[in-house]
Short mmCIF file of C-alpha atoms (C1' of nucleotides) in Angstrom, two decimals:
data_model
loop_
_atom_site.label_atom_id
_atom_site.label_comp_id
_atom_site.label_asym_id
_atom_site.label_seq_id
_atom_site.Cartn_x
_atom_site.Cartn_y
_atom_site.Cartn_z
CA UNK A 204 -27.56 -7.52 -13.63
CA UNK A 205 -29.99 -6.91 -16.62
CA UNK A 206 -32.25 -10.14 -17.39
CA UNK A 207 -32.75 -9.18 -21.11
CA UNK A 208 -29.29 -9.73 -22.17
CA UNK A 209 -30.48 -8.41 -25.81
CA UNK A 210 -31.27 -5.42 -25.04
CA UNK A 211 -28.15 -3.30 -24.20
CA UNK A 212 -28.96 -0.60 -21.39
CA UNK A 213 -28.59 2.87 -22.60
CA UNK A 214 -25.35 4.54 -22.13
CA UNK A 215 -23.86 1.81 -23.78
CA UNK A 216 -21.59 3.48 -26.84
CA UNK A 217 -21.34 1.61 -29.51
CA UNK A 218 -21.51 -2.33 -30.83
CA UNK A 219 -18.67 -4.53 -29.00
CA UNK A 220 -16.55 -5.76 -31.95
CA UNK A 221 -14.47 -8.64 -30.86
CA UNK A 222 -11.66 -11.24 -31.49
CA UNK A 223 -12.05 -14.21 -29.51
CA UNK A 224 -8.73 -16.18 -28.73
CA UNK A 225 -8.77 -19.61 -27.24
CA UNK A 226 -6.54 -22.90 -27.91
CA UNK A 227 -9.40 -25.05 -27.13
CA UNK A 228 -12.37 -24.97 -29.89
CA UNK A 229 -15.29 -25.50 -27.26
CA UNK A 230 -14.73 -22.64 -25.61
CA UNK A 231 -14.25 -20.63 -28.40
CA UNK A 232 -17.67 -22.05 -29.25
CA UNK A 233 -19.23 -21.30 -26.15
CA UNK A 234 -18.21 -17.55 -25.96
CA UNK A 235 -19.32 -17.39 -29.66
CA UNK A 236 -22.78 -19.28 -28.75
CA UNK A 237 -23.03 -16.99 -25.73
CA UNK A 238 -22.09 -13.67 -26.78
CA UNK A 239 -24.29 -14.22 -30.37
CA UNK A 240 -27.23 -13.49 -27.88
CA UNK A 241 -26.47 -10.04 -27.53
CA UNK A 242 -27.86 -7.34 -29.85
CA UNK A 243 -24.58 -5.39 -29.15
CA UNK A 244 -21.62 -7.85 -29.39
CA UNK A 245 -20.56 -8.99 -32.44
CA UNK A 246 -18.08 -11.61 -32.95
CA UNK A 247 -15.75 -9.96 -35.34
CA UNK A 248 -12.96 -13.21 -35.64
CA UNK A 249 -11.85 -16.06 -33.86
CA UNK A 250 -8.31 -17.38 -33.68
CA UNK A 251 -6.93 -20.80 -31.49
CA UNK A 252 -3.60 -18.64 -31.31
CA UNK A 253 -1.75 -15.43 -31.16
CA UNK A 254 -0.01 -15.19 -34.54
CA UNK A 255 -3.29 -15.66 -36.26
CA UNK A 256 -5.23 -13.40 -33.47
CA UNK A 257 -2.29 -10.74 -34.32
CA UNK A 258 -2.86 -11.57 -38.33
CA UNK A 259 -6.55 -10.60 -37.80
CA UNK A 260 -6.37 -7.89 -35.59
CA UNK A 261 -4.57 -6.06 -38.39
CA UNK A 262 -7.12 -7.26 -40.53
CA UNK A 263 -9.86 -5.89 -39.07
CA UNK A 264 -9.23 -2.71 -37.33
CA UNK A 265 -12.92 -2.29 -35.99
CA UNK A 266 -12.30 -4.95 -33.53
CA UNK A 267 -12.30 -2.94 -30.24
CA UNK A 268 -12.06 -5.73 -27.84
CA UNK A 269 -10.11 -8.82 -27.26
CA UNK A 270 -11.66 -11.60 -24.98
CA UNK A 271 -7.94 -14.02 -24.58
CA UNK A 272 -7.62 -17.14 -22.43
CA UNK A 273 -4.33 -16.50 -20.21
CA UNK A 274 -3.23 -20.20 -20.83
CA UNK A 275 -2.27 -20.18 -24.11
CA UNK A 276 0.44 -23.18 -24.88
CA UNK A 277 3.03 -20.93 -27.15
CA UNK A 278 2.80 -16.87 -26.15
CA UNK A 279 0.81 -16.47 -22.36
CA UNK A 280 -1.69 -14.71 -22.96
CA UNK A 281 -0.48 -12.19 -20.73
CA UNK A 282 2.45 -11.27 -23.39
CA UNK A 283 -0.35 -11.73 -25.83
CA UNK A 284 -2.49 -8.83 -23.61
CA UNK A 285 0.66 -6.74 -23.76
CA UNK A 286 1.51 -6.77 -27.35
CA UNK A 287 -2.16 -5.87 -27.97
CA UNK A 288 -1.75 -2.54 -25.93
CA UNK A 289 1.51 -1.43 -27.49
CA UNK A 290 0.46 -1.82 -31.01
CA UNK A 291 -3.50 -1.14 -30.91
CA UNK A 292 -3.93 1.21 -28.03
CA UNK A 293 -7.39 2.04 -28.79
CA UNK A 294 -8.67 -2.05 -28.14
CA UNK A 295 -9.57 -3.32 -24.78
CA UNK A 296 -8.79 -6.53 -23.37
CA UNK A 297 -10.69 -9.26 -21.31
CA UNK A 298 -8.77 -12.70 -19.68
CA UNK A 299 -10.74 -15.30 -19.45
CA UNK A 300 -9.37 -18.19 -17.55
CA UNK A 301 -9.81 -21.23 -15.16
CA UNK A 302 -10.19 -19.79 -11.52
CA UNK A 303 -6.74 -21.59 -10.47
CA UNK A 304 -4.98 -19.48 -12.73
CA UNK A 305 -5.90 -16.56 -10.28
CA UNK A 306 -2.51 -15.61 -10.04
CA UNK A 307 -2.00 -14.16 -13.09
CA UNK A 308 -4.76 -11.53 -13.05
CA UNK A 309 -2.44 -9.08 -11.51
CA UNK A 310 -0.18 -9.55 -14.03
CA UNK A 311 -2.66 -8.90 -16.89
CA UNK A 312 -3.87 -5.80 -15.38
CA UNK A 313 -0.05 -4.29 -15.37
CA UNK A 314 -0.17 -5.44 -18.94
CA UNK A 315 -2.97 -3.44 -19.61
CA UNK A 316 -6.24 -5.32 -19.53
CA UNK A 317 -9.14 -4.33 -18.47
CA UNK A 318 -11.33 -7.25 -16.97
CA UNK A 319 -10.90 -10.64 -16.01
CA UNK A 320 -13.50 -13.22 -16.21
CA UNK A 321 -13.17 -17.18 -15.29
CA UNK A 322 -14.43 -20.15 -17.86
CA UNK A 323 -17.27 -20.83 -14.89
CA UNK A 324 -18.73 -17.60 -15.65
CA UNK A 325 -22.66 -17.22 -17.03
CA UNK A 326 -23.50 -15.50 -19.67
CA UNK A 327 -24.77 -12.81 -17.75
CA UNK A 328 -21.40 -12.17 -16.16
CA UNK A 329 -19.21 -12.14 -19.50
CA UNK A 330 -22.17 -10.02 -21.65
CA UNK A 331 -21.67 -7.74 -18.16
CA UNK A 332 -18.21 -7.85 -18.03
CA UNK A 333 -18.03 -6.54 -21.81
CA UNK A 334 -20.50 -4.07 -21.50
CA UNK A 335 -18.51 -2.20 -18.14
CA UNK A 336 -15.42 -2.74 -20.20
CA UNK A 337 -16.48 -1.12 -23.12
CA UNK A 338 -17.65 2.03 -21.15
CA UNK A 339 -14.11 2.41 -19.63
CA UNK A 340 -14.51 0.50 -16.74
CA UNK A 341 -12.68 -2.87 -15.02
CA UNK A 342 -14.32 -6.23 -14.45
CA UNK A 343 -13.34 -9.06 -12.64
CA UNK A 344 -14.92 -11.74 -11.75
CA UNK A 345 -16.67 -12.51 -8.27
CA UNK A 346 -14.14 -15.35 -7.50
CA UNK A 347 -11.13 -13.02 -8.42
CA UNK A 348 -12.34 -10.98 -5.13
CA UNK A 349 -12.83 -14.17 -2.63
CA UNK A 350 -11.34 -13.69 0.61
CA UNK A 351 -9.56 -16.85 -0.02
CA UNK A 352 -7.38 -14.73 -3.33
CA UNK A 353 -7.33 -11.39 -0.99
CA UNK A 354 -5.49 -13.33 1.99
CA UNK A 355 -3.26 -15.82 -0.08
CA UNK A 356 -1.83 -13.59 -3.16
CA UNK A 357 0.34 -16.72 -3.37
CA UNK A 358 0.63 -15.64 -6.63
CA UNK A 359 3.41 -15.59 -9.07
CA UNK A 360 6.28 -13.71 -8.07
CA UNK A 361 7.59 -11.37 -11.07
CA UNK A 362 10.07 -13.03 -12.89
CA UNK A 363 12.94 -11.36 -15.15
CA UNK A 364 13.23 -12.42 -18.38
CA UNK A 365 16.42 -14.55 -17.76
CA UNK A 366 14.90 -15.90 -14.62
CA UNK A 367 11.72 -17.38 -16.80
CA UNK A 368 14.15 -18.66 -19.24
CA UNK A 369 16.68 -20.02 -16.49
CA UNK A 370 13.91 -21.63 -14.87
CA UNK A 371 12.23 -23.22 -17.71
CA UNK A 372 15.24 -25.07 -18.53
CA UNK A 373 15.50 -26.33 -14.75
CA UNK A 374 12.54 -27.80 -14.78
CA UNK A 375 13.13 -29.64 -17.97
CA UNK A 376 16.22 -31.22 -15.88
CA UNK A 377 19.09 -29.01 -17.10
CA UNK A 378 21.34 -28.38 -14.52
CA UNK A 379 23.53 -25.29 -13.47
CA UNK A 380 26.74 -26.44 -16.22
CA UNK A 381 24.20 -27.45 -18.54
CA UNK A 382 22.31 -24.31 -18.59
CA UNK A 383 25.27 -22.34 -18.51
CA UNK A 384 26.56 -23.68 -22.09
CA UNK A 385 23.21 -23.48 -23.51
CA UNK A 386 23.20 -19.93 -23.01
CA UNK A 387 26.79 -18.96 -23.00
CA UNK A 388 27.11 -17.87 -19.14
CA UNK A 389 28.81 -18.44 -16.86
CA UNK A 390 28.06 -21.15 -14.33
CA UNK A 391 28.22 -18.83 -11.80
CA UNK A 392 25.48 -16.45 -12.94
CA UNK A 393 23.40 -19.17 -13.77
CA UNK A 394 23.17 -19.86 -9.85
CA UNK A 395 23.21 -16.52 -9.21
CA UNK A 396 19.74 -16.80 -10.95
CA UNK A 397 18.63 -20.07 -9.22
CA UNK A 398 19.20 -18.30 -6.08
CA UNK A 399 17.11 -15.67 -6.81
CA UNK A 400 14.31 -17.91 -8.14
CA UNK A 401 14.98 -19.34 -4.71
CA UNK A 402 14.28 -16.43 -2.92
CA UNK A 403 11.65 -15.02 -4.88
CA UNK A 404 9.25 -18.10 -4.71
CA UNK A 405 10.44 -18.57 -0.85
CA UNK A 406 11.64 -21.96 -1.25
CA UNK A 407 14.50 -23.77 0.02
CA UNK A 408 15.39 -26.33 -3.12
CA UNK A 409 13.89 -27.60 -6.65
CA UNK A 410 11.66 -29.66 -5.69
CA UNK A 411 9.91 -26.84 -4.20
CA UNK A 412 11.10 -24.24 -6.96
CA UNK A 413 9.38 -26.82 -9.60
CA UNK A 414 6.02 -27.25 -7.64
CA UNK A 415 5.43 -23.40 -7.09
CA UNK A 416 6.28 -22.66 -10.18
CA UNK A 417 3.72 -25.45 -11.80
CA UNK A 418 0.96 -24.40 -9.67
CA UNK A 419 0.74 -20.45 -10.49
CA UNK A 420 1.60 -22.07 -14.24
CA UNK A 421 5.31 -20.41 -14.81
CA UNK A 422 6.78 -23.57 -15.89
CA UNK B 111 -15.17 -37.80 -42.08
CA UNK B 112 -18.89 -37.10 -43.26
CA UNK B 113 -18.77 -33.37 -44.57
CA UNK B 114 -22.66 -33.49 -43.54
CA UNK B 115 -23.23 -33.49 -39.98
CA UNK B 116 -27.04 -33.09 -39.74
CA UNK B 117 -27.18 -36.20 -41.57
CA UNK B 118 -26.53 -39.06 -39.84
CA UNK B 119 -24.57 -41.88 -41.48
CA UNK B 120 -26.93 -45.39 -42.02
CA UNK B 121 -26.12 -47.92 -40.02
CA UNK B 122 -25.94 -45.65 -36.57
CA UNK B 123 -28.82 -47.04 -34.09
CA UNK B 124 -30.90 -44.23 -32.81
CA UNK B 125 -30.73 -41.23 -31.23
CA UNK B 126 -27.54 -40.05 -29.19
CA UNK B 127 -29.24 -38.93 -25.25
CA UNK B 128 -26.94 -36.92 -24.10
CA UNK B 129 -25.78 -35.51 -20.22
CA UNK B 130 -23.06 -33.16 -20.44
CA UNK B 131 -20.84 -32.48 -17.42
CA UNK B 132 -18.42 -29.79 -17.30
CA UNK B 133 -17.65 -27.21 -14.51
CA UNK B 134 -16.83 -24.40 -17.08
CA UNK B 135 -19.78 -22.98 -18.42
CA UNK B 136 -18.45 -21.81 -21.42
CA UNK B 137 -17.36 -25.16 -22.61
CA UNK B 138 -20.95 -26.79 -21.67
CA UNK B 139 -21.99 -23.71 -23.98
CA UNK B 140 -19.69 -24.77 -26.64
CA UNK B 141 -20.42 -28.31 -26.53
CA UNK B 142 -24.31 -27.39 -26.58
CA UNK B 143 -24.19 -25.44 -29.99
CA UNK B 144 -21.65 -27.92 -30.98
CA UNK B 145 -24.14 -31.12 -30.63
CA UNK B 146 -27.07 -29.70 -31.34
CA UNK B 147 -26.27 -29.21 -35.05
CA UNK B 148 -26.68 -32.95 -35.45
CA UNK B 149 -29.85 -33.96 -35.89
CA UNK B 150 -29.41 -37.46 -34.32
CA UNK B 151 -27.61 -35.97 -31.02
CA UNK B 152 -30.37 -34.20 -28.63
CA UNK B 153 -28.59 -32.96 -24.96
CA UNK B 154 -31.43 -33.98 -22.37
CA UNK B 155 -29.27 -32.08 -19.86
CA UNK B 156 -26.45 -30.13 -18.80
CA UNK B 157 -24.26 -30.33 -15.18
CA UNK B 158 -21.71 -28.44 -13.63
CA UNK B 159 -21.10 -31.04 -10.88
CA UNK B 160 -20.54 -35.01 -10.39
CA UNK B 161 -23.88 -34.98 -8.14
CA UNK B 162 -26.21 -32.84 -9.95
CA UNK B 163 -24.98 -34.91 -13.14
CA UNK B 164 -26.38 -37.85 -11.06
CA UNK B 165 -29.73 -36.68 -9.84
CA UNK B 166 -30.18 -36.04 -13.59
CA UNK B 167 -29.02 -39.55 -14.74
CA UNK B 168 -31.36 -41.02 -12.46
CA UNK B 169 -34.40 -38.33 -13.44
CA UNK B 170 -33.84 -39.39 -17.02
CA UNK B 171 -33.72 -42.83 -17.74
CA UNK B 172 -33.19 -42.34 -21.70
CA UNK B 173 -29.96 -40.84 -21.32
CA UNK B 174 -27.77 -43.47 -23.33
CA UNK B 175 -24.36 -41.58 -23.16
CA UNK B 176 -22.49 -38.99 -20.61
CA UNK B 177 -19.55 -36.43 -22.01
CA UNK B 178 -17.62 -35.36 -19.29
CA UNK B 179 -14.81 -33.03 -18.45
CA UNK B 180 -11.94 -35.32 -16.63
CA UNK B 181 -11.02 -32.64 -14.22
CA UNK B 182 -13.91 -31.56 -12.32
CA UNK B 183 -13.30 -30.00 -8.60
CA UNK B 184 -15.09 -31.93 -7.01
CA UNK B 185 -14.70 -36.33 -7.91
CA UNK B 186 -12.75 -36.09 -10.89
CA UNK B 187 -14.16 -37.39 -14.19
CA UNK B 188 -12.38 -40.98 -13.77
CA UNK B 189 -14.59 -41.74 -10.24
CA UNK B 190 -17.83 -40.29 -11.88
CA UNK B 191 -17.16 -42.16 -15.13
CA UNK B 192 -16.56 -45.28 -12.67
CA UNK B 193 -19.77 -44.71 -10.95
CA UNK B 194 -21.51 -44.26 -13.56
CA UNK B 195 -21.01 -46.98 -15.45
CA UNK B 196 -21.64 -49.25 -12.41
CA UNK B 197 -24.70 -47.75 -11.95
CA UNK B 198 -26.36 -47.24 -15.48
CA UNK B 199 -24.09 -50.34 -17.14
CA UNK B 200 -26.22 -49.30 -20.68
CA UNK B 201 -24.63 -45.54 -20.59
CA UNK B 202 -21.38 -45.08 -22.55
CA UNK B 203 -18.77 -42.14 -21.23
CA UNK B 204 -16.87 -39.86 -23.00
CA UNK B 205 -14.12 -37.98 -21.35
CA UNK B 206 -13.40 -34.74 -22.13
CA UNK B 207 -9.84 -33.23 -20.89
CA UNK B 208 -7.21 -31.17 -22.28
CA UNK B 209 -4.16 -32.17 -24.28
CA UNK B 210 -2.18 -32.01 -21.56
CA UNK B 211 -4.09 -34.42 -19.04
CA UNK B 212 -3.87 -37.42 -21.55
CA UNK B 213 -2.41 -39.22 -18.88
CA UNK B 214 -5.72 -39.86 -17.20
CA UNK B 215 -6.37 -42.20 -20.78
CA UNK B 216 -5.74 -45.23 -19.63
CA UNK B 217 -7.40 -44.71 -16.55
CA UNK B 218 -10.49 -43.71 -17.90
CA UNK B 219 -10.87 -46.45 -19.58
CA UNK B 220 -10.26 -48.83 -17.17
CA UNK B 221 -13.20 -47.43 -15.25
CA UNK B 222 -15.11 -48.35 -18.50
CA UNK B 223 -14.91 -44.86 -20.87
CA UNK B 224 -15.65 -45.69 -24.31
CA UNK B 225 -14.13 -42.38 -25.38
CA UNK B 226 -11.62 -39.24 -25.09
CA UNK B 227 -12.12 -36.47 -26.64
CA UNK B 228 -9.59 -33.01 -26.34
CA UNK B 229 -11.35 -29.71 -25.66
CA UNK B 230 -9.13 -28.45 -28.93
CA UNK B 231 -10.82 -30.85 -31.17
CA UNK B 232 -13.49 -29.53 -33.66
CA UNK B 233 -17.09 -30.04 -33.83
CA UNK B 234 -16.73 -33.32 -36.76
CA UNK B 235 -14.63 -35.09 -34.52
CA UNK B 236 -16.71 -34.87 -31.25
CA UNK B 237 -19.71 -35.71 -33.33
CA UNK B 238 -17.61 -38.40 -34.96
CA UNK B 239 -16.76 -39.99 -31.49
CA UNK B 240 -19.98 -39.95 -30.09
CA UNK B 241 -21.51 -41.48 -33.09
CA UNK B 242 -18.48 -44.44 -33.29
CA UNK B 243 -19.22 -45.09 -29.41
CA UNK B 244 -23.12 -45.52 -29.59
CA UNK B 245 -21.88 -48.04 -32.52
CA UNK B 246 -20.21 -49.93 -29.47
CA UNK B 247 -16.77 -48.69 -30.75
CA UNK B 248 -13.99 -46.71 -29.08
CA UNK B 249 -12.70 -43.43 -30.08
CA UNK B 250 -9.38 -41.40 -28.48
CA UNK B 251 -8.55 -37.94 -30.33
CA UNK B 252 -6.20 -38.40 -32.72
CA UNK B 253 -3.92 -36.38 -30.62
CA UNK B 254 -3.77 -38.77 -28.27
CA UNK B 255 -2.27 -41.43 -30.76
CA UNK B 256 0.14 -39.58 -31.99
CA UNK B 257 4.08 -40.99 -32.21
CA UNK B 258 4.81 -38.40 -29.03
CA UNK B 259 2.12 -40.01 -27.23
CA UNK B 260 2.62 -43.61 -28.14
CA UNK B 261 6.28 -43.65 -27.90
CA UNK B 262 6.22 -42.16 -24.97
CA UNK B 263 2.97 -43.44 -22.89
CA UNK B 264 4.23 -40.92 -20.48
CA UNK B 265 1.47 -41.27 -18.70
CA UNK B 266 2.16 -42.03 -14.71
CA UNK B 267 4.43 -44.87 -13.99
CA UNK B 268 2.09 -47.41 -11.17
CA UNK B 269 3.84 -45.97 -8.16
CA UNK B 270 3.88 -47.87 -4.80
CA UNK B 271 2.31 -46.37 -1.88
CA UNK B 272 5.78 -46.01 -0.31
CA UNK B 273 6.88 -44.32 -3.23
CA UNK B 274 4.07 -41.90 -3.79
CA UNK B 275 4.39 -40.59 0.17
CA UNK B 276 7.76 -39.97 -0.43
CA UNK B 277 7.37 -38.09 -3.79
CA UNK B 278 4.81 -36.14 -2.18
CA UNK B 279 7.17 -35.60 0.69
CA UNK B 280 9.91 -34.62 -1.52
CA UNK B 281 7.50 -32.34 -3.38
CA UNK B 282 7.31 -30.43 0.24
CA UNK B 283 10.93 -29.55 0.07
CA UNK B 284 11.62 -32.24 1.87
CA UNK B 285 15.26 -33.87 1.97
CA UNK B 286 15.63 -37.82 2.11
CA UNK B 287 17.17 -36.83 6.08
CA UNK B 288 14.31 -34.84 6.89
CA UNK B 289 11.78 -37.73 5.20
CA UNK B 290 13.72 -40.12 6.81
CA UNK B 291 13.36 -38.51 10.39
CA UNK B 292 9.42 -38.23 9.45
CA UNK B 293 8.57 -41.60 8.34
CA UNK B 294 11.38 -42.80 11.18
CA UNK B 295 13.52 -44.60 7.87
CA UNK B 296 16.89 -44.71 7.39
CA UNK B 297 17.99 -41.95 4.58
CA UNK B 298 19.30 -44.79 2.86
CA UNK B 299 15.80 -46.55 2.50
CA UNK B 300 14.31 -42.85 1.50
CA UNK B 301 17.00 -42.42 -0.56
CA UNK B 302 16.41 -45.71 -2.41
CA UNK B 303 12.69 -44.76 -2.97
CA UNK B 304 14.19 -41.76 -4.28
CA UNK B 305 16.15 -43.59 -7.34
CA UNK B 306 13.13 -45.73 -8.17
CA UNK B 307 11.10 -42.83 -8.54
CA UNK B 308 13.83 -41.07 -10.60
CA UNK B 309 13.89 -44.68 -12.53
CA UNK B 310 10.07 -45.27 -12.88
CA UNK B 311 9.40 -41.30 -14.11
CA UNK B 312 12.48 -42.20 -16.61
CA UNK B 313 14.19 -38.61 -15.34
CA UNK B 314 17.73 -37.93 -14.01
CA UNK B 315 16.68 -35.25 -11.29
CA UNK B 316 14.40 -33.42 -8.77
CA UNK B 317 13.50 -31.00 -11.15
CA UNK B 318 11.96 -32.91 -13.43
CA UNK B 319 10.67 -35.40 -11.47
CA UNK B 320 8.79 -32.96 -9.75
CA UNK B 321 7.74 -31.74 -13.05
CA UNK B 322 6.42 -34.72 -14.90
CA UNK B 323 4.65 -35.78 -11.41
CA UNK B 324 2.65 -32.32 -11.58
CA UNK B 325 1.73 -32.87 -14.98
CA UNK B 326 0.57 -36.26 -14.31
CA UNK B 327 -1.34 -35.36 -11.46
CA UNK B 328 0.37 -37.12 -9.05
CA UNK B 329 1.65 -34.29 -6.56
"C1'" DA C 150 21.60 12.35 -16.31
"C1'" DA C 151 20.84 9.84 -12.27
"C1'" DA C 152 18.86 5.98 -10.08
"C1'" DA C 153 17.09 1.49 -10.07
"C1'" DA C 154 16.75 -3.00 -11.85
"C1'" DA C 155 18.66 -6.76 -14.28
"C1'" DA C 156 22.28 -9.46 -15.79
"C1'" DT C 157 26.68 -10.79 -15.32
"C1'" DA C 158 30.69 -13.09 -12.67
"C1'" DC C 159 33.29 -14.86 -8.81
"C1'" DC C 160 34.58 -17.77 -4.41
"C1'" DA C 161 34.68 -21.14 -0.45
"C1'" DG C 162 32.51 -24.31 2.21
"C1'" DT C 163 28.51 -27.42 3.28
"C1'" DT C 164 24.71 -30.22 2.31
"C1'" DT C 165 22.18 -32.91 -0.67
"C1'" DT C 166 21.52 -35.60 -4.49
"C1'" DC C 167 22.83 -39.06 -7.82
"C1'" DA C 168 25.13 -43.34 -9.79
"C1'" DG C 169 26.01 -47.81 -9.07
"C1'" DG C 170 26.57 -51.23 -6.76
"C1'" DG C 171 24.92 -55.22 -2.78
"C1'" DA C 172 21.77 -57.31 0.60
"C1'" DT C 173 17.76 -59.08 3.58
"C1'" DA C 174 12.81 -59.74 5.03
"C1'" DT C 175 8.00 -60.23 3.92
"C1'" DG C 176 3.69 -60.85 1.89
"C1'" DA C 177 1.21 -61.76 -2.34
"C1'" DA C 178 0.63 -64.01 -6.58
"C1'" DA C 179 1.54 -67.76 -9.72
"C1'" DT D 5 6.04 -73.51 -3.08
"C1'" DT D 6 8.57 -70.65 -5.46
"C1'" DT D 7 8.92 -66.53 -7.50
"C1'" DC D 8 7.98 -61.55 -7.60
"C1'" DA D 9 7.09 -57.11 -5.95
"C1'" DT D 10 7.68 -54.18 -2.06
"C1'" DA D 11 10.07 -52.34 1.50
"C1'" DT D 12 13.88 -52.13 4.09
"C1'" DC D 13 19.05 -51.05 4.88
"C1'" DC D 14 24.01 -50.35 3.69
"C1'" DC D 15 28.34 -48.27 1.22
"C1'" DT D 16 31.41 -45.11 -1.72
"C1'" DG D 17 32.58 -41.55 -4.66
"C1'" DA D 18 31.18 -37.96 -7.72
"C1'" DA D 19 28.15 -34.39 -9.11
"C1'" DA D 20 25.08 -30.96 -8.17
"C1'" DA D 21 22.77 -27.82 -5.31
"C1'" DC D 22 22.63 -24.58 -1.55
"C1'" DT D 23 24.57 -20.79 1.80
"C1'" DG D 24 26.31 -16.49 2.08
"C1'" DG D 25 28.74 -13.46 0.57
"C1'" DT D 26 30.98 -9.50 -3.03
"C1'" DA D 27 31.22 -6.88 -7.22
"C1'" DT D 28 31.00 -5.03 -12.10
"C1'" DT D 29 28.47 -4.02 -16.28
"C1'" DT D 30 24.41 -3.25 -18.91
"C1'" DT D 31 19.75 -1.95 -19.49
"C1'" DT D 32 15.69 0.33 -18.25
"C1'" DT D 33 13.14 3.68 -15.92
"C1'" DT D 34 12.53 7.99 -13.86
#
DNA sequence: AAAAAAATACCAGTTTTCAGGGATATGAAA
DNA sequence: TTTCATATCCCTGAAAACTGGTATTTTTTT
């Protein structure tokens, strides 16, 4: 990894021009203290959520990459990372994340990003992670590739729309009648659903359903 | 809230000595460019863990004030912020934490945290609290005070040890027979630890019991 | 256009949880 | 010493969840 983080190694095409999107203000101070060090990264906009990341994206249609957080409390920044592909092809997009949420990374590659970097990360790491990006490659980050997160994909199962939905509103205590008149079903599909959360997270009841789900950050 | 940070307000005694512990580099970045536009706030140094944080406190004597991230991997913030203060009585804690972990509040303080800042909040309020704290005051991010929060002081109900095995055990999938057979009970007792859980977590089921014990950190 | 995935709906029987009581023993705190 | 919190145990009836199926329609993907 190159020591002089200012000086971009040839090959390199072009400046970075990026939107940074993160709820929480410090880190979206950090990346902006970090990445300012770079003669080839410029900090285009910032934005604490997706509308306004969305707003300025249109805004500024030299940004070419997008460093997200995954957590984000109203879109995930997953749906965020998807959106971003379908309507600006052309811009590439990092996650940035705390290593527990590990078990989203596959999700944000089938969504189309590019590289994956955790909040631990040095500046070394992200300016590197930007810079293979940028040329067309992937990045992820060291602790992405553990043998710990190669043996136990524990990760998230994929979820259907309804099933998300369906399961949110279990875990705010809604039961199968309850859920059913919310969304105009029947209460029979809504434990058709159940079950299939059921089997999908391999658990045998709620209390299991609502830990799993918590811990790979579905509900 | 003073428009010009670099200028401290009269009245503040001395120079803020700062140690700031965080395991995400990125926020440690943040906070850095953050503080250091005040010109009465100097960072003598920065930590990723509990025990490097406390090789440093004890290599620098003039450190008068520790911001720390609540959830570290290794101790979590309340049992450094504990230690510390037993140690170095004259250094005042901050905690730092997401919006989400404001249950730890009240804990932190009781282990003698003058402070609580969010990692959303912006650089006037951070400076704000660490200048109100040196003053001997306390300071808790507005979002912390707000009706949501005080109304509901969600925070974890004081659980017996009883009742904290068997939510953990009920967590596991667990069913009051099964728990019963474990902990040789009778269902009946489990299932009476079961309805005072429900009770104390103010919830009418499983799901969200198992929910709100997540978010409070207690499973 | 065909195939696959998702969403919908149904049923019967069993297990588990929940609501709402009552009751006793013990150790710690007031 | 008396109260209080904790832990224990018991009961009934109702509500909800879980098991193990089948089956049709709609949407999406190939």
């Amino acid at each position: 990894m190159d020591k002089n983080l200012n000086i971009p190694p040839s090959g390199v095409r072009g400046l970075a021009k990026i939107l940074l999107l993160d709820d929480h203000f410090m880190v979206l101070e950090g990346l902006k203290s970090i990445l300012t060090q770079s003669a080839d990264i410029e900090i285009i906009a910032t934005a604490v959520n997706a509308f306004d990341a969305h707003v300025l994206l249109k805004k500024h249609p030299e940004i070419n990459l997008v460093l997200t957080d995954i957590n984000l409390p109203d879109v995930s920044g997953i749906e965020f990372c998807a959106k971003v592909k379908k309507e600006f092809p052309h811009i590439q997009v990092i996650g940035i994340s705390t290593f527990k949420q590990r078990s989203y990374v596959s999700q944000m590659m089938q969504n189309g990003a590019s590289g994956y970097v955790v909040k631990s990360a040095n500046a070394e790491e992200i300016i590197f992670a930007i810079r293979e990006v940028l040329n067309g490659k992937f990045y992820f980050s060291s602790e992405i590739n553990t043998a710990e997160n190669i043996i136990l994909p524990d990760s998230a199962p994929a979820l259907t729309r309804r099933e998300k939905e369906i399961l949110s509103l279990i875990a705010q205590g809604l039961t199968n009648n309850d859920i059913a008149e919310k969304l105009f079903l029947s209460p029979y599909t809504v434990d058709t659903h159940r079950k299939n959360l059921l089997f999908k997270f391999e658990v045998a009841n709620t209390a299991q359903l609502i830990k799993k789900a918590t811990e790979v950050g579905l509900v």
